[in-house]
mmCIF file of C-alpha atoms in Angstrom:
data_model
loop_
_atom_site.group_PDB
_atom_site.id
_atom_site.type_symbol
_atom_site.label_atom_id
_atom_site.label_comp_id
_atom_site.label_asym_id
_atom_site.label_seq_id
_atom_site.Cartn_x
_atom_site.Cartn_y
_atom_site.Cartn_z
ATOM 1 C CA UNK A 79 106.494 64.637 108.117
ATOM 2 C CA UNK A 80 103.140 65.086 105.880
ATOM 3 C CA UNK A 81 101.336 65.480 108.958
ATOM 4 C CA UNK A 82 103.318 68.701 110.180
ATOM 5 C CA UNK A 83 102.830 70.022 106.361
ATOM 6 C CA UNK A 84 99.003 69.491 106.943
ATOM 7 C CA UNK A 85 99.454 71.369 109.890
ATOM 8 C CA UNK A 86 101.431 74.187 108.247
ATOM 9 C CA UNK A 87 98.666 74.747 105.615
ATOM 10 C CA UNK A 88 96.072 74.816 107.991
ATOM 11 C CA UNK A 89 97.397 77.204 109.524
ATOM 12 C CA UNK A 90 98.214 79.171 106.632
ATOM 13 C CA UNK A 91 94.450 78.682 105.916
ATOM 14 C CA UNK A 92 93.725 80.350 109.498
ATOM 15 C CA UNK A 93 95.727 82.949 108.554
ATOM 16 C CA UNK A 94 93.744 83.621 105.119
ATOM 17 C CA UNK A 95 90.267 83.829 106.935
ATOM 18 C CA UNK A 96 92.105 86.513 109.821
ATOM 19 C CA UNK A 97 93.015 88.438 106.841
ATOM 20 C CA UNK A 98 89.366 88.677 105.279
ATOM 21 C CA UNK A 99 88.172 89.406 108.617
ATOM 22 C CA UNK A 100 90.592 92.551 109.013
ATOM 23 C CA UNK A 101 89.836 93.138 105.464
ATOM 24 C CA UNK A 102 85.749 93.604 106.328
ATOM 25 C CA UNK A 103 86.749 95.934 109.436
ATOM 26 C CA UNK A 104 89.060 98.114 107.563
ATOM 27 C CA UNK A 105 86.387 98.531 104.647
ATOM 28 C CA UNK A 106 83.839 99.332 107.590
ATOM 29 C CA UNK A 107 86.375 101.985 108.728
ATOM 30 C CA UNK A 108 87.265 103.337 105.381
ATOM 31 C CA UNK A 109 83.740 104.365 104.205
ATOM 32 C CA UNK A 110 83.148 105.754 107.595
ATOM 33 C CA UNK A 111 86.213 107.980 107.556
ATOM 34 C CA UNK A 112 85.598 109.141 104.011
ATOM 35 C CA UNK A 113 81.745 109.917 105.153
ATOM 36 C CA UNK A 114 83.407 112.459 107.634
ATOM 37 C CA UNK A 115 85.806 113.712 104.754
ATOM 38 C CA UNK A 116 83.316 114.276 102.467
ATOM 39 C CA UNK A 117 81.366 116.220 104.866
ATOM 40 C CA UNK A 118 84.150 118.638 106.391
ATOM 41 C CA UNK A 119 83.992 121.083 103.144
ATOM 42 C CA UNK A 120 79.964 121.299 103.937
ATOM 43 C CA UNK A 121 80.204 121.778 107.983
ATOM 44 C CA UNK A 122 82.904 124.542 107.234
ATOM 45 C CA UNK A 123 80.839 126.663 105.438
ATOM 46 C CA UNK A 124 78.743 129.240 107.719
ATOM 47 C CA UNK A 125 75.591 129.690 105.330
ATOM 48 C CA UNK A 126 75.329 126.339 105.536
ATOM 49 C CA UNK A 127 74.003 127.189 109.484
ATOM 50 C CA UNK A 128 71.630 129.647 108.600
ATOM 51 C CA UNK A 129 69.867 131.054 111.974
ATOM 52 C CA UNK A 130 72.517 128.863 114.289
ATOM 53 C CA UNK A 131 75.025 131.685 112.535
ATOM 54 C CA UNK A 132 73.722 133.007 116.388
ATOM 55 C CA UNK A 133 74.807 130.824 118.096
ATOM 56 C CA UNK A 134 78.528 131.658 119.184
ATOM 57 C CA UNK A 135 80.936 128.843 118.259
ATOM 58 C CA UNK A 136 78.651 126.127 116.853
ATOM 59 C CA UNK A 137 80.220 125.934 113.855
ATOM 60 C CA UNK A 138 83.458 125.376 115.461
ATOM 61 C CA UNK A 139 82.121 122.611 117.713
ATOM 62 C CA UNK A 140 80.516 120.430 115.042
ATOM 63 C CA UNK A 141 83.631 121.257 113.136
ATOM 64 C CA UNK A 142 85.751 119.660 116.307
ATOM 65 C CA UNK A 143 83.651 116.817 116.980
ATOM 66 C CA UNK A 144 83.694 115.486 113.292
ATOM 67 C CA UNK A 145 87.660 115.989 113.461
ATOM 68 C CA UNK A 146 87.829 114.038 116.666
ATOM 69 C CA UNK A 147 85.268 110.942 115.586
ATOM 70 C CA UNK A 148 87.541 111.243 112.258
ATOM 71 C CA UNK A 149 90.973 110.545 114.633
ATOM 72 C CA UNK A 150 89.575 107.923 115.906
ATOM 73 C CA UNK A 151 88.783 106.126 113.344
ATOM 74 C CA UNK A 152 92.172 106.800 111.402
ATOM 75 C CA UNK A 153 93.744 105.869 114.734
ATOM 76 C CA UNK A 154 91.663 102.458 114.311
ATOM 77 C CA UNK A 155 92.360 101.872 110.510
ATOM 78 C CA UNK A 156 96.198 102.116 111.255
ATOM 79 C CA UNK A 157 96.118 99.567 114.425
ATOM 80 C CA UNK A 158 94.682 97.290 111.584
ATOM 81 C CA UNK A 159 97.467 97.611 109.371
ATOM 82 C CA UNK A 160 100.321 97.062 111.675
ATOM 83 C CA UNK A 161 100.021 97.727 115.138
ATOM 84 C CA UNK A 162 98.552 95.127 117.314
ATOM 85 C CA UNK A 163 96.253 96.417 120.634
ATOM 86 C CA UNK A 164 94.680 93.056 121.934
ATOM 87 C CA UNK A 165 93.523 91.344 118.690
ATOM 88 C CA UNK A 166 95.713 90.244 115.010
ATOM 89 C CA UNK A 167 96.129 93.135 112.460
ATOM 90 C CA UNK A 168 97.270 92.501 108.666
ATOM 91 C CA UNK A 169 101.139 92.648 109.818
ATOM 92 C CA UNK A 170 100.414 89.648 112.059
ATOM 93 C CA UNK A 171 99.207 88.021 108.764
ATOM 94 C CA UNK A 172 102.213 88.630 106.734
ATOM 95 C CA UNK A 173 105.059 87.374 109.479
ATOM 96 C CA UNK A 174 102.545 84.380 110.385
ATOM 97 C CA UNK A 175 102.717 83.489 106.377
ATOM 98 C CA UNK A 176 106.128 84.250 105.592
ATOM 99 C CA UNK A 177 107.489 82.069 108.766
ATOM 100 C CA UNK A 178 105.224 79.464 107.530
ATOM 101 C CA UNK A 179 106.912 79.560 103.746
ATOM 102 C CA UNK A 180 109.835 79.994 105.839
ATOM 103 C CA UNK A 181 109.626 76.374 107.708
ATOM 104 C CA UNK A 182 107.834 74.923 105.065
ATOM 105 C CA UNK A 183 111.179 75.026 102.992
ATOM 106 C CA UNK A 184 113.804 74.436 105.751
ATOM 107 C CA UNK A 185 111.478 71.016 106.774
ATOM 108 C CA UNK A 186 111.794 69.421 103.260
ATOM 109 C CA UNK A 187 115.879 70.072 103.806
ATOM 110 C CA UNK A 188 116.281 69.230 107.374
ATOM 111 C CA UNK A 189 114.481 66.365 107.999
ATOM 112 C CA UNK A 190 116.391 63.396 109.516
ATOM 113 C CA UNK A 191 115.483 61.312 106.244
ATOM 114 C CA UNK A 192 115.756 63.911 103.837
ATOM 115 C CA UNK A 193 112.856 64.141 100.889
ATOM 116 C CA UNK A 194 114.141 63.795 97.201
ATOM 117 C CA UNK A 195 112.721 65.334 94.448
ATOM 118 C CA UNK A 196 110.846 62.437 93.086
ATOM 119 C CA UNK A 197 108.653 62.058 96.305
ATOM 120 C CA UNK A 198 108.446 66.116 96.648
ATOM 121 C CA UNK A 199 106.712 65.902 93.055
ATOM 122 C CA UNK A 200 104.736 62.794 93.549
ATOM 123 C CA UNK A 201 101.448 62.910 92.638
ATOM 124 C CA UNK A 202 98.329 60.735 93.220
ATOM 125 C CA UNK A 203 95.138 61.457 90.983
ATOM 126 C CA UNK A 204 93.877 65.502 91.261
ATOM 127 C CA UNK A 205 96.305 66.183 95.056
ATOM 128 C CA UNK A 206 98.293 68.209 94.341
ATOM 129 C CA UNK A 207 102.210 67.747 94.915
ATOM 130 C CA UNK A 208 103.833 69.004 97.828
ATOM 131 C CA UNK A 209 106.540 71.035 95.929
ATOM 132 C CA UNK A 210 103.080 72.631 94.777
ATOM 133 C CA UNK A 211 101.934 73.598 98.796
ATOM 134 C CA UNK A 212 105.522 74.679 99.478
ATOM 135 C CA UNK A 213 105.370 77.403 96.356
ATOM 136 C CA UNK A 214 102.365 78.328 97.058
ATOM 137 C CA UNK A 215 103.380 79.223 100.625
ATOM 138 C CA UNK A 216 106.048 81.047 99.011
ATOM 139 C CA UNK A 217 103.302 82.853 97.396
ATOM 140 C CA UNK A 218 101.184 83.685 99.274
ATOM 141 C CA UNK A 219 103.485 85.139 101.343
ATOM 142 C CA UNK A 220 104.840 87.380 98.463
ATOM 143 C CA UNK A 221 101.129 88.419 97.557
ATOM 144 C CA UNK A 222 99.500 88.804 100.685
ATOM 145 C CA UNK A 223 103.184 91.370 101.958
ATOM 146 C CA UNK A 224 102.701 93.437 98.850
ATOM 147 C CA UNK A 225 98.874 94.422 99.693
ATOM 148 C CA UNK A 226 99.891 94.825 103.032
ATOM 149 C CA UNK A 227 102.352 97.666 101.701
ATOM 150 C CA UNK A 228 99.608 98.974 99.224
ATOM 151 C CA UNK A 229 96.920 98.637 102.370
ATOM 152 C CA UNK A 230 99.752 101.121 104.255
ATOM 153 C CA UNK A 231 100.097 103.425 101.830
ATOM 154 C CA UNK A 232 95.911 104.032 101.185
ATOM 155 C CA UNK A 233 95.485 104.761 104.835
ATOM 156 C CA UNK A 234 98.360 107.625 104.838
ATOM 157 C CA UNK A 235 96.738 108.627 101.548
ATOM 158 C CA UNK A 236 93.592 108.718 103.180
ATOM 159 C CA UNK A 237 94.787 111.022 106.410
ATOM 160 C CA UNK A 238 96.568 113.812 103.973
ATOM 161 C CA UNK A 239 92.986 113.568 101.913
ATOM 162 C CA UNK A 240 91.436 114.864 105.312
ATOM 163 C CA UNK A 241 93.200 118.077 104.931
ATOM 164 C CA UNK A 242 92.410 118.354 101.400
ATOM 165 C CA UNK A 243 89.131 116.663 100.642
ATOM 166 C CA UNK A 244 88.417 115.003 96.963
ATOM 167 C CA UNK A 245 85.415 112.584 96.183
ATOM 168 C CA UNK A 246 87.376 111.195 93.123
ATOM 169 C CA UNK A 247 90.235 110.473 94.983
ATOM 170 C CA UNK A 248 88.230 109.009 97.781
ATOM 171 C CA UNK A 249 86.323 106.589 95.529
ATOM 172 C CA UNK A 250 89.529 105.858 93.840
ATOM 173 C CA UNK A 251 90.888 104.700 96.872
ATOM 174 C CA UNK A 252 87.946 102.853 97.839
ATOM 175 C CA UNK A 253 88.254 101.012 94.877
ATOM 176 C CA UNK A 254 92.038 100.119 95.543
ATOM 177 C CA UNK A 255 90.967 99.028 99.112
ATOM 178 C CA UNK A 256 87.876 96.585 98.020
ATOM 179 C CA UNK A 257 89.420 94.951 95.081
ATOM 180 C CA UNK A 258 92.572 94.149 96.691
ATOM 181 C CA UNK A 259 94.851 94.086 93.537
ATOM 182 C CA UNK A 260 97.478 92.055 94.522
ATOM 183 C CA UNK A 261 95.327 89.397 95.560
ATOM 184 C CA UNK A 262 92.394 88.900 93.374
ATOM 185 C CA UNK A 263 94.525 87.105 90.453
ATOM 186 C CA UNK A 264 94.418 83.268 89.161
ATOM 187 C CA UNK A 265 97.744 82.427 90.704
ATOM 188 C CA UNK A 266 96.634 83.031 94.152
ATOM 189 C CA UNK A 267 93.571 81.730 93.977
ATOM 190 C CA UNK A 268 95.317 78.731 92.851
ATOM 191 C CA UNK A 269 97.809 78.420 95.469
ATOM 192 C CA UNK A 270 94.825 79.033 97.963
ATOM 193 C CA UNK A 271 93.140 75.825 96.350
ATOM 194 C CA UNK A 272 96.388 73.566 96.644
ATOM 195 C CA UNK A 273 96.503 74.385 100.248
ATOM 196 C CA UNK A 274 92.862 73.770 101.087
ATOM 197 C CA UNK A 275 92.843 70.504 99.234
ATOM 198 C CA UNK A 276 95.953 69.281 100.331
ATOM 199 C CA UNK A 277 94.754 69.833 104.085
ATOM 200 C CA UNK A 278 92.055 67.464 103.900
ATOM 201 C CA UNK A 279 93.949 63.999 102.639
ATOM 202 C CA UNK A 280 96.630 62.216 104.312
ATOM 203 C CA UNK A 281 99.775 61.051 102.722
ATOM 204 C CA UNK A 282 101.622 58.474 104.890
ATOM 205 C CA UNK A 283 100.703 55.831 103.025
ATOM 206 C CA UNK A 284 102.487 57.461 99.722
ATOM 207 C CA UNK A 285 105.598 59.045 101.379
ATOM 208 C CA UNK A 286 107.659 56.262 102.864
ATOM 209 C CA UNK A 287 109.936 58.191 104.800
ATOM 210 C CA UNK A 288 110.223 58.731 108.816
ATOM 211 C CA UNK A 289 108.485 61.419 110.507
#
């Protein structure tokens, strides 16, 4: 039984490290989209062409090929989020964790020698308690869903800035993006610490129970 728990938060570990990963390539993607925005005002303008005025439809070229590479990347940012073309995007991350929180409970209730609560909350030295791993599946599953939603929501903000460009707004969403609200707090860094350190000990030997 501990064993498939140990298994469970490993994977849930897995899971953490795929989202930082996704979190680095939509950052990458982010300042390079807002790099075109900021410049779309600036390639617009015809003085800003001086002699190449002369040159018939330049301005409307650069002007397409900005909007294109600008697409693409939006196109990019979004298959991040939540749709998956041959590789895990943050959506992935979310079901993975919330059928993990998911088993995690229905285990402790359907096992064919059923845990109380005394060996759920047993605890030996600094490990923490399993009742401890199974909430902080729970979560992380609740934390890591509600930046997914935010994540969503900046990259449709971030398209309808393309047709109305504003630095303030782009650094404010920047900001939103790196710091990862819903995240970065001590209760999640917490529940990221029971599951790491529960992962590395093995509890047979304090459950007695069948697996």
């Amino acid at each position: 039984m501990i064993k498939k728990y140990q298994q469970k938060f490993k994977k849930a570990k897995d899971e953490m490290s795929k989202w930082d990963d996704l979190q680095s390539r939509l950052i990458s993607h982010f300042r390079n989209a807002s790099s075109i925005i900021s410049r779309l005002q600036i390639i617009q303008n015809t003085k800003n062409y001086a002699s190449l005025n002369s040159v018939g439809g330049m301005g409307a070229a650069v002007l397409q090929k900005q909007m294109d590479s600008l697409q693409t990347i939006l196109l990019s940012m979004k298959n991040t989020i939540f749709k998956k073309i041959f590789r895990e995007d943050f959506r992935d991350v979310v079901l993975s964790l919330e059928k993990l929180q998911h088993d995690g409970k229905q285990l402790a209730k359907g096992s064919s020698n059923q845990m109380n609560k005394k060996q759920l909350q047993h605890r030996i030295g600094v490990k923490p308690t399993l009742i401890n791993c199974i909430d902080g599946l729970v979560l992380l599953h609740e934390i890591y869903h509600d930046e997914y939603l935010l994540k969503s929501s900046l990259v449709s903000a971030l398209s309808a800035l393309a047709l109305k460009p504003n630095s303030g707004d782009l650094g404010a969403l920047h900001q939103l993006l790196v710091d990862q609200p819903n995240i970065l707090n001590e209760e999640v860094n917490l529940a990221k610490e029971l599951l790491l350190r529960f992962t590395v000990f093995l509890w047979n030997d304090v459950f007695m129970f069948e697996v």
